[in-house]
C-alpha atoms as an extended CHARMM CRD file, in Angstrom:
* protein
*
       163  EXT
         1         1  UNK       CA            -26.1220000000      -28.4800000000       10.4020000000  PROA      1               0.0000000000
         2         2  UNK       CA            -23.3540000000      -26.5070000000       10.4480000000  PROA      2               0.0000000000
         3         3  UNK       CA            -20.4340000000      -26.9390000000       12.9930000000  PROA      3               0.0000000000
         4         4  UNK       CA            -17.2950000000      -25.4030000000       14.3660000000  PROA      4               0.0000000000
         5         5  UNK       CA            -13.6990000000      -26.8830000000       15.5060000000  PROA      5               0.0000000000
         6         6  UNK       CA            -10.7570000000      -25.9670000000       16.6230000000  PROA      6               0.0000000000
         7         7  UNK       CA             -7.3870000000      -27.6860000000       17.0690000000  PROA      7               0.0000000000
         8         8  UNK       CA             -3.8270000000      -26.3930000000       18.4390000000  PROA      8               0.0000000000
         9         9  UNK       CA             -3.3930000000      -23.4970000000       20.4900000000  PROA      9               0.0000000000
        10        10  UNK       CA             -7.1870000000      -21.5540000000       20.3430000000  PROA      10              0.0000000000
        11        11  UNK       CA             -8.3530000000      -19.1560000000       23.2500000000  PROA      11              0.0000000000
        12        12  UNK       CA            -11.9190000000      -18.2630000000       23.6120000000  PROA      12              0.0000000000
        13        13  UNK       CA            -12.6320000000      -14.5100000000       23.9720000000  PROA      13              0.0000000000
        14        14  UNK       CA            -16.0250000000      -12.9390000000       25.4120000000  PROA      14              0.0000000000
        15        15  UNK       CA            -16.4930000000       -9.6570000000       24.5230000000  PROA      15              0.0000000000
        16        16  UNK       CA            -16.4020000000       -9.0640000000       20.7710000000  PROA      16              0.0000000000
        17        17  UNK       CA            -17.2170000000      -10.1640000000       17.4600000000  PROA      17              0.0000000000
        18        18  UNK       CA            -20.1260000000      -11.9140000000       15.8470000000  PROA      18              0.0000000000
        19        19  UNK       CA            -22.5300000000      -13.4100000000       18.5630000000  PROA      19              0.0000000000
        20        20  UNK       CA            -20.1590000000      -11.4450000000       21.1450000000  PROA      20              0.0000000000
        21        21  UNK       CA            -17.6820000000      -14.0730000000       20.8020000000  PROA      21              0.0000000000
        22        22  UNK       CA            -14.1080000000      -15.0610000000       19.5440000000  PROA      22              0.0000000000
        23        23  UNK       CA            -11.2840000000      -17.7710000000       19.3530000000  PROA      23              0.0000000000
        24        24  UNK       CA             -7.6750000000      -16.1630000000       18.9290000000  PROA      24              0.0000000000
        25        25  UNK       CA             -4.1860000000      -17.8470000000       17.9490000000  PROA      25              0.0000000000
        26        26  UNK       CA             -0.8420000000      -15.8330000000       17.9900000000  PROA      26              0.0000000000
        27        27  UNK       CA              0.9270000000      -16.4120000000       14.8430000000  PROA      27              0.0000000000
        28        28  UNK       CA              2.7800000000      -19.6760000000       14.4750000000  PROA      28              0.0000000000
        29        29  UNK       CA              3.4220000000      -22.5180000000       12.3370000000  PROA      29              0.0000000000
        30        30  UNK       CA             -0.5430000000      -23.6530000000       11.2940000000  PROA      30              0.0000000000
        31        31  UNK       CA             -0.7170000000      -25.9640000000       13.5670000000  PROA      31              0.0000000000
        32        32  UNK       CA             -3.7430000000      -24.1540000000       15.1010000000  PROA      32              0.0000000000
        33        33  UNK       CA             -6.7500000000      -24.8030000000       13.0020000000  PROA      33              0.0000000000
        34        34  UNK       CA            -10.4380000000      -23.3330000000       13.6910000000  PROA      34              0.0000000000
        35        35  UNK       CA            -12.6620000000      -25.2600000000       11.7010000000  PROA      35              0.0000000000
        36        36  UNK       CA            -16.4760000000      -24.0860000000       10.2720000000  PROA      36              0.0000000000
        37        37  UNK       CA            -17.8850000000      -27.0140000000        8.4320000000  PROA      37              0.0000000000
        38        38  UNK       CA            -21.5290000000      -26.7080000000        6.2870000000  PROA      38              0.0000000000
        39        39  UNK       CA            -22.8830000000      -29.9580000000        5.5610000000  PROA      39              0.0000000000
        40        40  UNK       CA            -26.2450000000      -31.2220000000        3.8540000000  PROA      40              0.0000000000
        41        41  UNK       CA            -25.9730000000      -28.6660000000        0.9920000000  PROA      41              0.0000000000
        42        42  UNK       CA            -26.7600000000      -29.3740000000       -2.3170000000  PROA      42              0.0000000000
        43        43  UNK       CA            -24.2270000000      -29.1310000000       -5.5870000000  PROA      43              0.0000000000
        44        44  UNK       CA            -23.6110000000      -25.6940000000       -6.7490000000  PROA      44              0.0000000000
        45        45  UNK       CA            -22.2120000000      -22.2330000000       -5.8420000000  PROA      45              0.0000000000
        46        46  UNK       CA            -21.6220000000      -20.4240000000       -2.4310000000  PROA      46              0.0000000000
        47        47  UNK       CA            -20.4920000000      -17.1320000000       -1.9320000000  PROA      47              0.0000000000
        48        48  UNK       CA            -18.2660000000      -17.5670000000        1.6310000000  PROA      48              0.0000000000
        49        49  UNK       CA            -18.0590000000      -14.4200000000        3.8350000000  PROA      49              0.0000000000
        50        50  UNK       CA            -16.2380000000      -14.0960000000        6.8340000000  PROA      50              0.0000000000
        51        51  UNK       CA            -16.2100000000      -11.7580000000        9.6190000000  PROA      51              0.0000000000
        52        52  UNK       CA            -14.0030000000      -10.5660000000       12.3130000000  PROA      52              0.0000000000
        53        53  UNK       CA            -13.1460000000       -8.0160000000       15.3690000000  PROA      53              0.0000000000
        54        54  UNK       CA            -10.5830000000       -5.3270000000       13.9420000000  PROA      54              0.0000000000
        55        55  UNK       CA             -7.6270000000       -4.4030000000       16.2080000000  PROA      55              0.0000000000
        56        56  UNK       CA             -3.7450000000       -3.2050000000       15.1420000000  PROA      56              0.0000000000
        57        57  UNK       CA             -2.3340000000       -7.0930000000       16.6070000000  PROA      57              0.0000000000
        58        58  UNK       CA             -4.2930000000       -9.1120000000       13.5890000000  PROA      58              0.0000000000
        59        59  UNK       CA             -2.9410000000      -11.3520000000       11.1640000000  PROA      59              0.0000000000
        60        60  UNK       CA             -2.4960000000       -8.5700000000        7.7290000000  PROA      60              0.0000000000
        61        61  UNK       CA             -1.9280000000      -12.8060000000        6.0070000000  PROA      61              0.0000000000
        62        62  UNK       CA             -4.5010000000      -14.7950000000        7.5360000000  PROA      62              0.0000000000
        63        63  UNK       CA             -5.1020000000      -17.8660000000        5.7400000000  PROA      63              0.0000000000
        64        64  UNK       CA             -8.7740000000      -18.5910000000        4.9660000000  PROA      64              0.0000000000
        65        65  UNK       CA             -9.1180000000      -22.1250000000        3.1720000000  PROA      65              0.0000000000
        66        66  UNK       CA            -12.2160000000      -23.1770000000        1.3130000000  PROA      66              0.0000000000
        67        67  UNK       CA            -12.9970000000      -27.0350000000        0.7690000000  PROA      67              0.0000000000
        68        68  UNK       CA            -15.5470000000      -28.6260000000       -1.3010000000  PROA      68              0.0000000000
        69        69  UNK       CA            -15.5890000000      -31.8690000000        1.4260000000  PROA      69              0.0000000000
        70        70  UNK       CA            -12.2300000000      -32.9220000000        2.0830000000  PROA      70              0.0000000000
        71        71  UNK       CA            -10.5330000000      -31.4070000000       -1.0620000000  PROA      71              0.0000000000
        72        72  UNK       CA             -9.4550000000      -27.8320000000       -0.6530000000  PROA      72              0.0000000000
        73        73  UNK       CA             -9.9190000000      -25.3310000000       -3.1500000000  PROA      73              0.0000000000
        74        74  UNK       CA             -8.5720000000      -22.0050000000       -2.5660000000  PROA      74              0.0000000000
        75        75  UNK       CA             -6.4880000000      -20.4370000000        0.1490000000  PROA      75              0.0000000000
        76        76  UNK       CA             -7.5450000000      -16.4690000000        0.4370000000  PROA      76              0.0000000000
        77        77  UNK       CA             -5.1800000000      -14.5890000000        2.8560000000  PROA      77              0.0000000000
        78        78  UNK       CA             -6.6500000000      -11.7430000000        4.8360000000  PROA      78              0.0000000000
        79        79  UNK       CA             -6.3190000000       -8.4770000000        6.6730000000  PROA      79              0.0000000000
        80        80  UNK       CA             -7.8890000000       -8.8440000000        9.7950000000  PROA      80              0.0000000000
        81        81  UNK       CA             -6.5930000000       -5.6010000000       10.7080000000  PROA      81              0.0000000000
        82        82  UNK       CA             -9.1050000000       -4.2480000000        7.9930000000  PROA      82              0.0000000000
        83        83  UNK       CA            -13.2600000000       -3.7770000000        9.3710000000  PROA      83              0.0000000000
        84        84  UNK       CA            -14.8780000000       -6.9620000000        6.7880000000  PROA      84              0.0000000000
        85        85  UNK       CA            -17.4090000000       -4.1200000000        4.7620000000  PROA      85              0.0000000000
        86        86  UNK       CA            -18.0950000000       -6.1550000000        1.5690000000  PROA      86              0.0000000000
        87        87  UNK       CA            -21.5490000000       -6.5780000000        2.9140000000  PROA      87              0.0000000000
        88        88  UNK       CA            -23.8670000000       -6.3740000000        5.8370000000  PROA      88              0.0000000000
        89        89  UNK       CA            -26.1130000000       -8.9570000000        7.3500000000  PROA      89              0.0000000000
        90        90  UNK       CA            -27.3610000000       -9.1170000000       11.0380000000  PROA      90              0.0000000000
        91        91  UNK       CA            -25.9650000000       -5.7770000000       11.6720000000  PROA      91              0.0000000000
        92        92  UNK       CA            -22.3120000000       -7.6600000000       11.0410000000  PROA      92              0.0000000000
        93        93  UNK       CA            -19.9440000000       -6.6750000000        8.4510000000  PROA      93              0.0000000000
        94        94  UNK       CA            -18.6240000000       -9.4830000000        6.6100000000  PROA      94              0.0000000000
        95        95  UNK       CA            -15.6140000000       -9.7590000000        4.1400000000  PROA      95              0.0000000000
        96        96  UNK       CA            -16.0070000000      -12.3330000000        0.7240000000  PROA      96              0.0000000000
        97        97  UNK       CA            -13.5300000000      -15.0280000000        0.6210000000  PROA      97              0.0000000000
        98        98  UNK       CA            -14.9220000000      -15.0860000000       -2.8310000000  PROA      98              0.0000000000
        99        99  UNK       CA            -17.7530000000      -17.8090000000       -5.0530000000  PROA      99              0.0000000000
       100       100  UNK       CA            -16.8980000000      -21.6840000000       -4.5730000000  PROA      100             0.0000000000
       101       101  UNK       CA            -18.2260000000      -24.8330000000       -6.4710000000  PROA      101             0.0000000000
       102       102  UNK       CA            -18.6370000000      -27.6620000000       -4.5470000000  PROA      102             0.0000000000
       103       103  UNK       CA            -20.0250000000      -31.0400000000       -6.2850000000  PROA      103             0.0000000000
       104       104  UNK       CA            -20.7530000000      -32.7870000000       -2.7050000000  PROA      104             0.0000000000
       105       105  UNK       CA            -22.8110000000      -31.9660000000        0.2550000000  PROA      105             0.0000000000
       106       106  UNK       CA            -20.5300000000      -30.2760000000        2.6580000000  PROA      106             0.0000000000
       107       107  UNK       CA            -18.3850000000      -27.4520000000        2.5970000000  PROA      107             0.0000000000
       108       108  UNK       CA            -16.0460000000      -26.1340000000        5.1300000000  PROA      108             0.0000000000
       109       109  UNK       CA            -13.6510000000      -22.8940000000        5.7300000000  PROA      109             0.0000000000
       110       110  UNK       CA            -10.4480000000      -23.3440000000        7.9300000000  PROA      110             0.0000000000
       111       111  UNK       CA             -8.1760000000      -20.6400000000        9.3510000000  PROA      111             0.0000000000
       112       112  UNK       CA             -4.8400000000      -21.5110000000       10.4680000000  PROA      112             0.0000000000
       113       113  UNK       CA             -2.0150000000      -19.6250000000       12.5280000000  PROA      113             0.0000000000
       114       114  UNK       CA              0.2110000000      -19.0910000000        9.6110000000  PROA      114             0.0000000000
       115       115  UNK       CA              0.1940000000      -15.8550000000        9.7950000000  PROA      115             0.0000000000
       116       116  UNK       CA              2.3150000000      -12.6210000000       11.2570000000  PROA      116             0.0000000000
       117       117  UNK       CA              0.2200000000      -12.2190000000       13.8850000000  PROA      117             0.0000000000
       118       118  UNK       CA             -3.4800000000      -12.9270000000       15.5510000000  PROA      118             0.0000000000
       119       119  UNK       CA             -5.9060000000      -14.4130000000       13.7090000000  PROA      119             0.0000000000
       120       120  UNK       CA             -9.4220000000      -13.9510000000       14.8370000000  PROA      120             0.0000000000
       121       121  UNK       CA            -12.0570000000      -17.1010000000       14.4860000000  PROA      121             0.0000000000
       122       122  UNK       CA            -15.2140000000      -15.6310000000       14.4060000000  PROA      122             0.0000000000
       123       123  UNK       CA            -18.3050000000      -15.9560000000       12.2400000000  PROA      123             0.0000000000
       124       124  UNK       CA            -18.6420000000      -17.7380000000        8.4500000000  PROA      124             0.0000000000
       125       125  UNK       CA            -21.6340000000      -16.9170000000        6.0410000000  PROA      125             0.0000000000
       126       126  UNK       CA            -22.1610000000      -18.9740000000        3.3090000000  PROA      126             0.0000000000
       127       127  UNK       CA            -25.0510000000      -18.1670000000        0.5600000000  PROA      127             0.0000000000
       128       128  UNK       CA            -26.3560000000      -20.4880000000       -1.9610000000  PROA      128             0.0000000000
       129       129  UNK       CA            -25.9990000000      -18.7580000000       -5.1910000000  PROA      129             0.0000000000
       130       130  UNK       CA            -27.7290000000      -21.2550000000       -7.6090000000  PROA      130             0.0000000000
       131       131  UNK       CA            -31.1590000000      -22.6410000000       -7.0870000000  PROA      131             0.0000000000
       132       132  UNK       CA            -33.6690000000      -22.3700000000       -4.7950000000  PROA      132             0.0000000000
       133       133  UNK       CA            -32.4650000000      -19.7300000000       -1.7560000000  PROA      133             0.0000000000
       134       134  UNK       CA            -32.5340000000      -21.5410000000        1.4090000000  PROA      134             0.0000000000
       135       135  UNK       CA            -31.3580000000      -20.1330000000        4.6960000000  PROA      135             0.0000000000
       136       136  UNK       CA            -29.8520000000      -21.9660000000        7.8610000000  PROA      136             0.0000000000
       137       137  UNK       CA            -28.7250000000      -19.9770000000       10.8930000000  PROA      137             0.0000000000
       138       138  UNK       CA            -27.3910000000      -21.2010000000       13.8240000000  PROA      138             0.0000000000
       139       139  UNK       CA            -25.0470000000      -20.9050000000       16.8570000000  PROA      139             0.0000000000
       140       140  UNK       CA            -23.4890000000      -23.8750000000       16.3420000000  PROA      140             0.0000000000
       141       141  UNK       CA            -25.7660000000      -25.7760000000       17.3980000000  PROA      141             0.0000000000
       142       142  UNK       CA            -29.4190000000      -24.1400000000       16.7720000000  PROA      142             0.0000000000
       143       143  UNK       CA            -29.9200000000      -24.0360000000       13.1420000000  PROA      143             0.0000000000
       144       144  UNK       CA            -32.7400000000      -21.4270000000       12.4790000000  PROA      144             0.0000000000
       145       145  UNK       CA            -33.8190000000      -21.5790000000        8.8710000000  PROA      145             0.0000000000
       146       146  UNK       CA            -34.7320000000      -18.1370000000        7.3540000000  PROA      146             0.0000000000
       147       147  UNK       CA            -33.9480000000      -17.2970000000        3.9120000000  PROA      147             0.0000000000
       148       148  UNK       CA            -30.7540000000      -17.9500000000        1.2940000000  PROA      148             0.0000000000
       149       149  UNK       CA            -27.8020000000      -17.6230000000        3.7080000000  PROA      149             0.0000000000
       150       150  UNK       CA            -25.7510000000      -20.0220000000        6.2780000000  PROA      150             0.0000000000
       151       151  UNK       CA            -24.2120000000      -18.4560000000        8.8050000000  PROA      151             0.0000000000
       152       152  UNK       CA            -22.6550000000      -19.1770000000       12.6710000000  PROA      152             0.0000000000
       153       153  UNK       CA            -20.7970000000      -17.8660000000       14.8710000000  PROA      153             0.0000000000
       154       154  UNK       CA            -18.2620000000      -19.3930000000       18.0520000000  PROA      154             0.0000000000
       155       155  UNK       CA            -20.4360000000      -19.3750000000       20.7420000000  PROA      155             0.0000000000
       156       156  UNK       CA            -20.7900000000      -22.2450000000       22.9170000000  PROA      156             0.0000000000
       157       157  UNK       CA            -24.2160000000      -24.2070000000       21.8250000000  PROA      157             0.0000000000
       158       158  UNK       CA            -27.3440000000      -23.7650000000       23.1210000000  PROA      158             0.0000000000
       159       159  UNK       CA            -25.8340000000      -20.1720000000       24.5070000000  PROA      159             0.0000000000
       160       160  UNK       CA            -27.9740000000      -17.8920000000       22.1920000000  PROA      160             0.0000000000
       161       161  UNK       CA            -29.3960000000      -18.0040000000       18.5730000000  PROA      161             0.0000000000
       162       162  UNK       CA            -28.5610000000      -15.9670000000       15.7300000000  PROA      162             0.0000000000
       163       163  UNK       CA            -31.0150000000      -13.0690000000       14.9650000000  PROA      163             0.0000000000
């Protein structure tokens, strides 16, 4: 069941984004860590999408990280300023952080507030790209399953399921 964290200086914002929610940090030092972690997945490939609310005040550097469990594998930086358009699912653009292999059963994606400006927590898709497609959805709490793809957004649990 997928879950989501946060640590440092994090505001929650109503209004926007995936699930019509958002966490925001101003830029700093990374001490302020939003957290999605993915766990009970099998071995293999994920494609890892993220998605965001576009304004001029967003991080053009914000630091995605992928882990297979606790060992991280690739830092992408990001222009939040920039509307995520590599694909479209739920009506939501989303943005590829790009394919990971993980050999254990959890995955997760931090964002930290190294960056030149805001950097938007929002919504993380992951998609099983080997094996059998199976799909979890949830709101961070209410995992819905429905296909090949993971995704969840910030909203407080038991607020509203994913469609």
């Amino acid at each position: 069941m997928p879950g989501f964290s946060t640590s440092g200086g994090w505001t929650n914002f109503s209004g926007q984004g995936y699930q019509n929610d958002v966490h925001y940090a101003a830029a700093g030092s990374g001490a302020a860590v939003a957290s999605w972690v993915f766990s009970g997945l099998s071995a293999g490939q994920y494609r890892v999408s993220a998605t965001w609310s576009v304004d001029p005040n967003r991080a053009t550097n914000s630091p995605f990280t992928v882990y297979d469990g606790a060992t991280a594998l690739q830092t992408v930086a990001v222009n939040q300023e920039l509307t995520p358009s590599d694909r479209t699912d739920q009506g939501v653009g989303w943005k590829d952080l790009g394919t990971f292999t993980i050999s254990g059963s959890s995955l997760k994606v931090s964002l930290s507030n190294l960056a030149n400006e805001y950097v938007i927590a929002d919504g993380i898709r992951i998609e099983r790209m080997t094996a059998a497609p199976v799909l979890q959805l949830s709101d961070g709490a209410n995992p819905v399953a429905n296909g090949s793809v993971v995704s969840f957004g910030t909203t407080t649990p038991g607020t509203r399921n994913a469609s």
